[in-house]
PDB file of C-alpha atoms in Angstrom:
ATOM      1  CA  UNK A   1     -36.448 -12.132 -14.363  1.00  0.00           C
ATOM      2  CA  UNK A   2     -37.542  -9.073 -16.282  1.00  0.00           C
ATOM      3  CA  UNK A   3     -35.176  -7.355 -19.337  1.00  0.00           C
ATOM      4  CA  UNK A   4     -33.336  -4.480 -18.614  1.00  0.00           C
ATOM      5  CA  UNK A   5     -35.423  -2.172 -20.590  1.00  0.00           C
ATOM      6  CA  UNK A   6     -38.742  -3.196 -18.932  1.00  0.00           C
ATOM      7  CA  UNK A   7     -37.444  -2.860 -15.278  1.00  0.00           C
ATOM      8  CA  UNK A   8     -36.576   0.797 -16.980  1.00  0.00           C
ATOM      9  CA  UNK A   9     -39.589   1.175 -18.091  1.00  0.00           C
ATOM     10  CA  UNK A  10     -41.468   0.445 -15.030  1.00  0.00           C
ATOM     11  CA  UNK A  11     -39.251   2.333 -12.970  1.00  0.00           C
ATOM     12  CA  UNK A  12     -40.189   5.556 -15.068  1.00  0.00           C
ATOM     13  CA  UNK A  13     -43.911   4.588 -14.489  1.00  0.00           C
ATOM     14  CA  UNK A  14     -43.424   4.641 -10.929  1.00  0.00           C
ATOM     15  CA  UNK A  15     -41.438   8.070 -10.762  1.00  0.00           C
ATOM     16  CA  UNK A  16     -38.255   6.731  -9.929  1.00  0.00           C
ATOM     17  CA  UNK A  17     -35.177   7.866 -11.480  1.00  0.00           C
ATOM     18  CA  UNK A  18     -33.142   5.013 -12.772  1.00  0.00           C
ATOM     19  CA  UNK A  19     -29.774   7.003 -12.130  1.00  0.00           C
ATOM     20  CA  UNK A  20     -31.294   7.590  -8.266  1.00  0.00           C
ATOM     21  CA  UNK A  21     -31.579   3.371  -8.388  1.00  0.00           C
ATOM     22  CA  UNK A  22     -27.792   2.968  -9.684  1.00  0.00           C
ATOM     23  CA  UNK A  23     -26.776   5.665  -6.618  1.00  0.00           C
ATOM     24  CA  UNK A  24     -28.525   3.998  -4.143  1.00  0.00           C
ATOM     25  CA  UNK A  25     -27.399   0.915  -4.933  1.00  0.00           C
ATOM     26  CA  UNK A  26     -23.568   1.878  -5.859  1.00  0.00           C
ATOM     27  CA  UNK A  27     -23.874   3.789  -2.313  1.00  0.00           C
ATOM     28  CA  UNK A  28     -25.376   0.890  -0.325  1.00  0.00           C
ATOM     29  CA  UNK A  29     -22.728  -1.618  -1.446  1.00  0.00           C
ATOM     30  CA  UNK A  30     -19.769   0.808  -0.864  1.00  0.00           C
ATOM     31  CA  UNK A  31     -20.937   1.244   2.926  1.00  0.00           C
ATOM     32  CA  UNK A  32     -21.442  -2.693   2.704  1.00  0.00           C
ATOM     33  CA  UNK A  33     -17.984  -3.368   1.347  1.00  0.00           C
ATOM     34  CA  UNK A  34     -16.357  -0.654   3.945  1.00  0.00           C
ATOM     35  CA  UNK A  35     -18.229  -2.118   6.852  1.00  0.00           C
ATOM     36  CA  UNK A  36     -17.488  -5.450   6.074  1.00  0.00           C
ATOM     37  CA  UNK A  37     -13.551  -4.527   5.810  1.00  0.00           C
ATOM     38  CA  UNK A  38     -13.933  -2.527   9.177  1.00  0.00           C
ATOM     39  CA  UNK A  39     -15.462  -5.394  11.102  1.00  0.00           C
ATOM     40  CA  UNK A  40     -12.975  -8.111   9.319  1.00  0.00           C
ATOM     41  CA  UNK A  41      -9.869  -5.860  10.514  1.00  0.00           C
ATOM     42  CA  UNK A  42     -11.665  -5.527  14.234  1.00  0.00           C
ATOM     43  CA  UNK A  43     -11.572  -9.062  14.610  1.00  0.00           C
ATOM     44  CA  UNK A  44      -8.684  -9.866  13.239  1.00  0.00           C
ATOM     45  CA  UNK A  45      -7.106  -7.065  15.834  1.00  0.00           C
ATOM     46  CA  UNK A  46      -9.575  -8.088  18.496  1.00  0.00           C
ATOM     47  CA  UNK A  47      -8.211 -12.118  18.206  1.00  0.00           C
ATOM     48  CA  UNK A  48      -4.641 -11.240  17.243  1.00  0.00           C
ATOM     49  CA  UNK A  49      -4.211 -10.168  21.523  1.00  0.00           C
ATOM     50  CA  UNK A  50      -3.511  -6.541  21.095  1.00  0.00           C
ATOM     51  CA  UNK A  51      -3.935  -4.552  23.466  1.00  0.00           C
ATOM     52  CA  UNK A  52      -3.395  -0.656  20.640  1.00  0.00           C
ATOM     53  CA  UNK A  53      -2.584   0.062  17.379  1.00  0.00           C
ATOM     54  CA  UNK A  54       0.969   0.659  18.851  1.00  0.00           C
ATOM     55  CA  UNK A  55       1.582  -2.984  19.911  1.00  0.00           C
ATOM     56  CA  UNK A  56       0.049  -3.983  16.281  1.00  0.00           C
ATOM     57  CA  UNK A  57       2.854  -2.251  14.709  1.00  0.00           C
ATOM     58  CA  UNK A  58       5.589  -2.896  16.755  1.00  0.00           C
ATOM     59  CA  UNK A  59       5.032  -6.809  16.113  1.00  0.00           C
ATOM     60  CA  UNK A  60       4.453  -6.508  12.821  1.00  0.00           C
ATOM     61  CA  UNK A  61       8.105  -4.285  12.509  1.00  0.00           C
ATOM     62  CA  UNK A  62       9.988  -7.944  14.122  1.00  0.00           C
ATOM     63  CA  UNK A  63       6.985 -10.155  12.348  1.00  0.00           C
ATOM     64  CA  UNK A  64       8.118  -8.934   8.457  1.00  0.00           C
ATOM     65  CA  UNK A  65      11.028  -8.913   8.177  1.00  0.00           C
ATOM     66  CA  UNK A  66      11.477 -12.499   9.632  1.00  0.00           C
ATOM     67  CA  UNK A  67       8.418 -13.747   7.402  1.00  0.00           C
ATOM     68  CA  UNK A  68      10.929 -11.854   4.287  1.00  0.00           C
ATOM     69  CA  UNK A  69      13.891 -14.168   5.202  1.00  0.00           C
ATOM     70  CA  UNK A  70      12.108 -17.270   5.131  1.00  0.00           C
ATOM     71  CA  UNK A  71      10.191 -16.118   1.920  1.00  0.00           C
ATOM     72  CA  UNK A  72      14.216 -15.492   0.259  1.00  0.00           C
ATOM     73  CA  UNK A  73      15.462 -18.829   1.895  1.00  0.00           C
ATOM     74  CA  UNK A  74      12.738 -20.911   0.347  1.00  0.00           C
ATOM     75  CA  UNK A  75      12.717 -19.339  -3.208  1.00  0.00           C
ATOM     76  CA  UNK A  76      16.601 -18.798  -2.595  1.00  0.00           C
ATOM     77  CA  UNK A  77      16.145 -15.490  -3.820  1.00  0.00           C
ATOM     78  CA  UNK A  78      17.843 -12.398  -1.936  1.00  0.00           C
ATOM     79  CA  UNK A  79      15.478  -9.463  -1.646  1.00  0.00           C
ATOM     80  CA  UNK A  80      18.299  -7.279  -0.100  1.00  0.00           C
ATOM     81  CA  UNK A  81      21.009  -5.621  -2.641  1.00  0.00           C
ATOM     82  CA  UNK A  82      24.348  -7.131  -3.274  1.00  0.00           C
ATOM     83  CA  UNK A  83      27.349  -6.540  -1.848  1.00  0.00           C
ATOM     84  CA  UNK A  84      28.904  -4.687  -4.836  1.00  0.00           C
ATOM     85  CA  UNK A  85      26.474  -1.675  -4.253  1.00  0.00           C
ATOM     86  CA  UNK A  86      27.567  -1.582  -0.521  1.00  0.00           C
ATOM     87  CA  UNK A  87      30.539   0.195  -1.372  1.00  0.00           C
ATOM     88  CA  UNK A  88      28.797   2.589  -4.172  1.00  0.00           C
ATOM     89  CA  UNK A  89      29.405   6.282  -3.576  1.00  0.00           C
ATOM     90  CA  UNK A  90      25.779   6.892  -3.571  1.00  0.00           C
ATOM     91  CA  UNK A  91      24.543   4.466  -1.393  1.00  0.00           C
ATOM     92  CA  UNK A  92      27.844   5.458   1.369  1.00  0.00           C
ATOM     93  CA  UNK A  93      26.468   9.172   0.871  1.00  0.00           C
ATOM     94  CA  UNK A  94      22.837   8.200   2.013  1.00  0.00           C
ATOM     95  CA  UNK A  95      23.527   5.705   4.587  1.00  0.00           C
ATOM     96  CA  UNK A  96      21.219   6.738   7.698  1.00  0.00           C
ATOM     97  CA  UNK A  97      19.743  10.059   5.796  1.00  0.00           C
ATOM     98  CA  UNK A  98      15.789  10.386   5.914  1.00  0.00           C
ATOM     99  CA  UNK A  99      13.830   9.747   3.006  1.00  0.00           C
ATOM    100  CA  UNK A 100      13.467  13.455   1.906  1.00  0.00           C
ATOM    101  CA  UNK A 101      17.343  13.962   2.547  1.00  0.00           C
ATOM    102  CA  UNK A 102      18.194  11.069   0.202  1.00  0.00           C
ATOM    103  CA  UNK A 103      15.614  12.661  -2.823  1.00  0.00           C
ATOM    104  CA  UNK A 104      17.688  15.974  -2.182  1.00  0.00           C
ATOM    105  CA  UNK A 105      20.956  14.741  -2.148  1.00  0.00           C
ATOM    106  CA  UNK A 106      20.081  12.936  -5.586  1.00  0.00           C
ATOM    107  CA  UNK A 107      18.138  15.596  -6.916  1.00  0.00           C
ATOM    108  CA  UNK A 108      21.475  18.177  -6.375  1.00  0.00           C
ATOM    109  CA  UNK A 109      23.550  15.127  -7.881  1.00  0.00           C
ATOM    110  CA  UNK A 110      21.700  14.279 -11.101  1.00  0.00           C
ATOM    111  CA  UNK A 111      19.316  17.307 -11.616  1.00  0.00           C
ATOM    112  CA  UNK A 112      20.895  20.201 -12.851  1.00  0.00           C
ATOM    113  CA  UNK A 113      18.528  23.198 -12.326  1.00  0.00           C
ATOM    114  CA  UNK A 114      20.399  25.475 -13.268  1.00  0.00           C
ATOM    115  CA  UNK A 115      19.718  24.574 -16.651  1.00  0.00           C
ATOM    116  CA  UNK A 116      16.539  25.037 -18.618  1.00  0.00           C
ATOM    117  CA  UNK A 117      14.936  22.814 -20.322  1.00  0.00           C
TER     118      UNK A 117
END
């Protein structure tokens, strides 16, 4: 194995731009590494049985939150809020908004802008 500075060295001798080397090489392993994921996540889809994307996520919207349960019964941990906050005014307020209706209502609530700042 040569040192660092003599691969450099010969690398100028040939004409080659040791910043071209790092590219290609920083380029060749991303496409690698990207590949490699894409082929992984084929197979993985491919073995699972599914026939789309669609079926993928349906089973994985009953899979999760059953794997969540038995992760909370085995650490006897509850992942889920208590049920003090079930009665909290805020939490009534936003029961069944959408995600940009519940940062809204809270930004009205809390966020004055009427004032400046």
């Amino acid at each position: 194995i040569q040192p660092a500075k003599k691969v450099v060295q010969s690398a100028k001798s040939v004409g080659v731009s040791p910043a071209l080397i790092a590219f290609r090489a920083l380029s060749l392993g991303s496409l690698v590494c990207l590949g490699g994921s894409g082929l992984l996540f084929s197979a993985i889809f491919h073995f699972s049985g599914f026939n789309s994307v669609a079926d993928l996520i349906d089973s994985c919207k009953v899979w999760a939150p059953q794997k969540r349960r038995s992760l909370e019964d085995a650490l006897d941990f509850k992942l889920t809020p208590d049920e003090k906050y079930k009665h909290d005014p805020d939490v009534v307020a936003t029961k069944g908004m959408a995600e940009d209706d519940e940062l809204n209502y809270f930004k009205e609530k809390y966020l004055n802008n009427d004032q400046s700042v």
